[in-house]
PDB file of C-alpha atoms in Angstrom:
ATOM      1  CA  UNK A 263      79.240 162.061  89.557  1.00 52.00           C
ATOM      2  CA  UNK A 264      76.540 161.747  86.868  1.00 56.00           C
ATOM      3  CA  UNK A 265      79.188 160.640  84.362  1.00 56.00           C
ATOM      4  CA  UNK A 266      80.372 157.912  86.717  1.00 66.00           C
ATOM      5  CA  UNK A 267      76.842 156.434  86.999  1.00 64.00           C
ATOM      6  CA  UNK A 268      76.505 156.461  83.267  1.00 65.00           C
ATOM      7  CA  UNK A 269      79.775 154.622  82.788  1.00 64.00           C
ATOM      8  CA  UNK A 270      78.678 152.025  85.351  1.00 70.00           C
ATOM      9  CA  UNK A 271      75.443 151.564  83.396  1.00 70.00           C
ATOM     10  CA  UNK A 272      77.370 151.025  80.103  1.00 73.00           C
ATOM     11  CA  UNK A 273      79.713 148.563  81.788  1.00 79.00           C
ATOM     12  CA  UNK A 274      76.756 146.642  83.179  1.00 80.00           C
ATOM     13  CA  UNK A 275      75.076 146.586  79.759  1.00 82.00           C
ATOM     14  CA  UNK A 276      78.267 145.219  78.197  1.00 86.00           C
ATOM     15  CA  UNK A 277      78.528 142.577  80.859  1.00 86.00           C
ATOM     16  CA  UNK A 278      74.903 141.560  80.163  1.00 87.00           C
ATOM     17  CA  UNK A 279      75.567 141.296  76.441  1.00 90.00           C
ATOM     18  CA  UNK A 280      78.661 139.184  77.034  1.00 89.00           C
ATOM     19  CA  UNK A 281      76.755 136.811  79.312  1.00 92.00           C
ATOM     20  CA  UNK A 282      73.941 136.540  76.745  1.00 91.00           C
ATOM     21  CA  UNK A 283      76.462 135.699  73.995  1.00 91.00           C
ATOM     22  CA  UNK A 284      78.085 133.010  76.208  1.00 91.00           C
ATOM     23  CA  UNK A 285      74.641 131.464  76.963  1.00 91.00           C
ATOM     24  CA  UNK A 286      73.875 131.395  73.312  1.00 89.00           C
ATOM     25  CA  UNK A 287      77.121 129.568  72.495  1.00 87.00           C
ATOM     26  CA  UNK A 288      76.394 127.128  75.385  1.00 87.00           C
ATOM     27  CA  UNK A 289      72.942 126.395  74.083  1.00 84.00           C
ATOM     28  CA  UNK A 290      74.211 125.763  70.569  1.00 83.00           C
ATOM     29  CA  UNK A 291      76.935 123.459  71.901  1.00 81.00           C
ATOM     30  CA  UNK A 292      74.539 121.459  74.077  1.00 78.00           C
ATOM     31  CA  UNK A 293      71.946 121.061  71.235  1.00 82.00           C
ATOM     32  CA  UNK A 294      74.765 119.851  68.922  1.00 80.00           C
ATOM     33  CA  UNK A 295      76.064 117.220  71.425  1.00 80.00           C
ATOM     34  CA  UNK A 296      72.692 115.757  72.659  1.00 79.00           C
ATOM     35  CA  UNK A 297      72.047 113.548  69.573  1.00 83.00           C
ATOM     36  CA  UNK A 298      75.511 111.956  69.965  1.00 87.00           C
ATOM     37  CA  UNK A 299      74.918 111.229  73.732  1.00 86.00           C
ATOM     38  CA  UNK A 300      71.635 109.444  72.845  1.00 87.00           C
ATOM     39  CA  UNK A 301      73.334 107.465  70.066  1.00 90.00           C
ATOM     40  CA  UNK A 302      76.164 106.498  72.393  1.00 92.00           C
ATOM     41  CA  UNK A 303      73.772 105.200  75.019  1.00 93.00           C
ATOM     42  CA  UNK A 304      71.865 103.175  72.420  1.00 93.00           C
ATOM     43  CA  UNK A 305      75.198 101.664  71.203  1.00 93.00           C
ATOM     44  CA  UNK A 306      76.223 100.817  74.808  1.00 93.00           C
ATOM     45  CA  UNK A 307      72.862  99.098  75.403  1.00 94.00           C
ATOM     46  CA  UNK A 308      73.232  97.022  72.263  1.00 93.00           C
ATOM     47  CA  UNK A 309      76.796  96.020  73.288  1.00 93.00           C
ATOM     48  CA  UNK A 310      75.816  95.139  76.831  1.00 93.00           C
ATOM     49  CA  UNK A 311      72.808  93.024  75.783  1.00 93.00           C
ATOM     50  CA  UNK A 312      75.128  91.079  73.473  1.00 92.00           C
ATOM     51  CA  UNK A 313      77.597  90.619  76.349  1.00 91.00           C
ATOM     52  CA  UNK A 314      74.874  89.373  78.635  1.00 91.00           C
ATOM     53  CA  UNK A 315      73.505  87.020  75.945  1.00 91.00           C
ATOM     54  CA  UNK A 316      76.970  85.489  75.449  1.00 90.00           C
ATOM     55  CA  UNK A 317      77.209  84.982  79.211  1.00 90.00           C
ATOM     56  CA  UNK A 318      73.833  83.244  79.227  1.00 87.00           C
ATOM     57  CA  UNK A 319      75.011  80.875  76.457  1.00 86.00           C
ATOM     58  CA  UNK A 320      78.274  80.254  78.308  1.00 87.00           C
ATOM     59  CA  UNK A 321      76.326  79.505  81.467  1.00 86.00           C
ATOM     60  CA  UNK A 322      74.169  77.033  79.606  1.00 81.00           C
ATOM     61  CA  UNK A 323      77.165  75.280  78.085  1.00 81.00           C
ATOM     62  CA  UNK A 324      79.157  75.173  81.336  1.00 82.00           C
ATOM     63  CA  UNK A 325      76.240  73.740  83.314  1.00 76.00           C
ATOM     64  CA  UNK A 326      76.659  70.572  81.194  1.00 66.00           C
ATOM     65  CA  UNK A 327      73.037  70.328  80.405  1.00 55.00           C
ATOM     66  CA  UNK A 328      73.588  69.244  76.805  1.00 47.00           C
ATOM     67  CA  UNK A 329      72.567  72.655  75.417  1.00 46.00           C
ATOM     68  CA  UNK A 330      70.479  72.976  73.337  1.00 46.00           C
ATOM     69  CA  UNK A 331      68.893  69.536  73.886  1.00 50.00           C
ATOM     70  CA  UNK A 332      67.381  70.050  77.335  1.00 53.00           C
ATOM     71  CA  UNK A 333      64.505  72.222  78.453  1.00 59.00           C
ATOM     72  CA  UNK A 334      65.186  75.867  79.376  1.00 56.00           C
ATOM     73  CA  UNK A 335      64.430  75.161  82.987  1.00 58.00           C
ATOM     74  CA  UNK A 336      67.476  72.903  83.031  1.00 65.00           C
ATOM     75  CA  UNK A 337      69.942  74.761  80.887  1.00 72.00           C
ATOM     76  CA  UNK A 338      69.165  78.472  81.216  1.00 77.00           C
ATOM     77  CA  UNK A 339      69.502  80.615  84.341  1.00 81.00           C
ATOM     78  CA  UNK A 340      66.344  81.744  86.095  1.00 78.00           C
ATOM     79  CA  UNK A 341      67.778  85.286  86.703  1.00 83.00           C
ATOM     80  CA  UNK A 342      70.722  87.262  85.404  1.00 86.00           C
ATOM     81  CA  UNK A 343      72.151  87.442  88.942  1.00 85.00           C
ATOM     82  CA  UNK A 344      73.189  83.703  88.487  1.00 86.00           C
ATOM     83  CA  UNK A 345      75.742  84.893  85.931  1.00 88.00           C
ATOM     84  CA  UNK A 346      77.790  87.001  88.390  1.00 86.00           C
ATOM     85  CA  UNK A 347      78.669  84.191  90.760  1.00 85.00           C
ATOM     86  CA  UNK A 348      80.256  80.768  90.824  1.00 87.00           C
ATOM     87  CA  UNK A 349      77.934  77.769  90.750  1.00 83.00           C
ATOM     88  CA  UNK A 350      78.208  75.804  93.980  1.00 83.00           C
ATOM     89  CA  UNK A 351      77.585  72.401  92.415  1.00 80.00           C
ATOM     90  CA  UNK A 352      79.737  72.523  89.268  1.00 81.00           C
ATOM     91  CA  UNK A 353      82.299  75.196  90.344  1.00 84.00           C
ATOM     92  CA  UNK A 354      81.815  76.940  86.999  1.00 86.00           C
ATOM     93  CA  UNK A 355      81.544  80.644  86.626  1.00 84.00           C
ATOM     94  CA  UNK A 356      81.195  83.512  87.052  1.00 90.00           C
ATOM     95  CA  UNK A 357      80.051  84.068  83.482  1.00 89.00           C
ATOM     96  CA  UNK A 358      79.653  87.859  83.771  1.00 88.00           C
ATOM     97  CA  UNK A 359      82.033  90.194  85.602  1.00 83.00           C
ATOM     98  CA  UNK A 360      80.489  92.815  87.764  1.00 75.00           C
ATOM     99  CA  UNK A 361      83.316  95.111  86.630  1.00 77.00           C
ATOM    100  CA  UNK A 362      82.028  94.932  83.069  1.00 74.00           C
ATOM    101  CA  UNK A 363      78.493  96.027  83.856  1.00 82.00           C
ATOM    102  CA  UNK A 364      76.837  98.737  86.005  1.00 83.00           C
ATOM    103  CA  UNK A 365      75.008  96.917  88.763  1.00 83.00           C
ATOM    104  CA  UNK A 366      72.578  97.775  91.552  1.00 81.00           C
ATOM    105  CA  UNK A 367      71.908  95.001  94.012  1.00 80.00           C
ATOM    106  CA  UNK A 368      71.261  91.865  91.826  1.00 80.00           C
ATOM    107  CA  UNK A 369      70.287  93.805  88.744  1.00 86.00           C
ATOM    108  CA  UNK A 370      72.460  94.813  85.856  1.00 90.00           C
ATOM    109  CA  UNK A 371      71.602  98.311  84.713  1.00 92.00           C
ATOM    110  CA  UNK A 372      71.263  99.819  81.191  1.00 94.00           C
ATOM    111  CA  UNK A 373      72.637 103.295  80.344  1.00 94.00           C
ATOM    112  CA  UNK A 374      69.403 104.942  81.461  1.00 94.00           C
ATOM    113  CA  UNK A 375      69.547 103.291  84.935  1.00 92.00           C
ATOM    114  CA  UNK A 376      66.879 100.643  84.353  1.00 92.00           C
ATOM    115  CA  UNK A 377      67.427  96.931  84.965  1.00 92.00           C
ATOM    116  CA  UNK A 378      68.040  94.809  81.882  1.00 93.00           C
ATOM    117  CA  UNK A 379      65.186  92.343  81.327  1.00 92.00           C
ATOM    118  CA  UNK A 380      65.809  88.633  80.743  1.00 90.00           C
ATOM    119  CA  UNK A 381      63.155  86.095  79.815  1.00 88.00           C
ATOM    120  CA  UNK A 382      63.266  82.638  78.237  1.00 84.00           C
ATOM    121  CA  UNK A 383      60.741  80.410  76.485  1.00 77.00           C
ATOM    122  CA  UNK A 384      58.681  77.511  77.749  1.00 70.00           C
ATOM    123  CA  UNK A 385      59.771  73.898  78.251  1.00 64.00           C
ATOM    124  CA  UNK A 386      59.586  73.371  74.480  1.00 65.00           C
ATOM    125  CA  UNK A 387      61.188  76.600  73.461  1.00 71.00           C
ATOM    126  CA  UNK A 388      64.836  77.203  74.447  1.00 73.00           C
ATOM    127  CA  UNK A 389      65.011  80.713  73.154  1.00 83.00           C
ATOM    128  CA  UNK A 390      65.801  83.691  75.430  1.00 87.00           C
ATOM    129  CA  UNK A 391      65.993  87.444  75.081  1.00 91.00           C
ATOM    130  CA  UNK A 392      67.952  90.069  77.032  1.00 92.00           C
ATOM    131  CA  UNK A 393      66.840  93.609  76.446  1.00 94.00           C
ATOM    132  CA  UNK A 394      66.910  97.236  77.697  1.00 95.00           C
ATOM    133  CA  UNK A 395      63.677  99.182  77.953  1.00 95.00           C
ATOM    134  CA  UNK A 396      65.485 101.954  76.032  1.00 93.00           C
ATOM    135  CA  UNK A 397      65.435 105.715  76.531  1.00 92.00           C
ATOM    136  CA  UNK A 398      61.663 105.805  77.229  1.00 90.00           C
ATOM    137  CA  UNK A 399      61.763 103.045  79.819  1.00 91.00           C
ATOM    138  CA  UNK A 400      58.831 101.310  78.179  1.00 93.00           C
ATOM    139  CA  UNK A 401      60.348  99.310  75.401  1.00 94.00           C
ATOM    140  CA  UNK A 402      60.229  95.563  74.988  1.00 92.00           C
ATOM    141  CA  UNK A 403      61.698  92.816  72.801  1.00 92.00           C
ATOM    142  CA  UNK A 404      59.947  89.482  72.310  1.00 89.00           C
ATOM    143  CA  UNK A 405      61.460  86.103  71.836  1.00 86.00           C
ATOM    144  CA  UNK A 406      61.333  86.548  68.062  1.00 86.00           C
ATOM    145  CA  UNK A 407      63.466  89.716  68.325  1.00 86.00           C
ATOM    146  CA  UNK A 408      60.674  92.159  67.525  1.00 90.00           C
ATOM    147  CA  UNK A 409      61.286  95.393  69.422  1.00 92.00           C
ATOM    148  CA  UNK A 410      58.502  97.734  70.442  1.00 91.00           C
ATOM    149  CA  UNK A 411      58.473 101.232  72.037  1.00 92.00           C
ATOM    150  CA  UNK A 412      62.243 101.578  71.633  1.00 91.00           C
ATOM    151  CA  UNK A 413      63.329  98.303  73.212  1.00 93.00           C
ATOM    152  CA  UNK A 414      66.947  97.335  72.479  1.00 93.00           C
ATOM    153  CA  UNK A 415      67.841  93.651  72.824  1.00 91.00           C
ATOM    154  CA  UNK A 416      69.548  90.476  71.748  1.00 88.00           C
ATOM    155  CA  UNK A 417      67.858  87.046  71.293  1.00 87.00           C
ATOM    156  CA  UNK A 418      69.549  83.694  71.610  1.00 84.00           C
ATOM    157  CA  UNK A 419      69.013  80.022  72.117  1.00 76.00           C
ATOM    158  CA  UNK A 420      67.131  77.522  69.983  1.00 70.00           C
ATOM    159  CA  UNK A 421      63.592  76.764  69.019  1.00 64.00           C
ATOM    160  CA  UNK A 422      62.442  73.141  69.118  1.00 55.00           C
TER     161      UNK A 422
END
């Protein structure tokens, strides 16, 4: 009987060692993959901001507002949600397919689940920027294309 208990203890110790080795391999694999996941999300955000920027430019062109000669209020959309539907007056659009982008309500989402940000210049500045707040959720990109705090974005338009 004592021999049987000792054999059970050895088997349990071997099982514990096997589990520890598997956890070690799992940890090494996860640590090796994480940088690639981060890099893939950044690439996806860059690609999607470019796609949205092209849709904004197509919107501006299709709305027949003589882009880039008119003010941004006339030739650029107020919100990105305008890109996903057909314009009632001109019949143009949609400029951005909901199937191409992850969407929640009227907001297009970046790989981290935050809404993409879209802003455009004043009446004398037809530039615009579409950006993701990045992995930290605090990044920005200004109209000149300067990124801060990890913002990822694309600028477009013209400057008068």
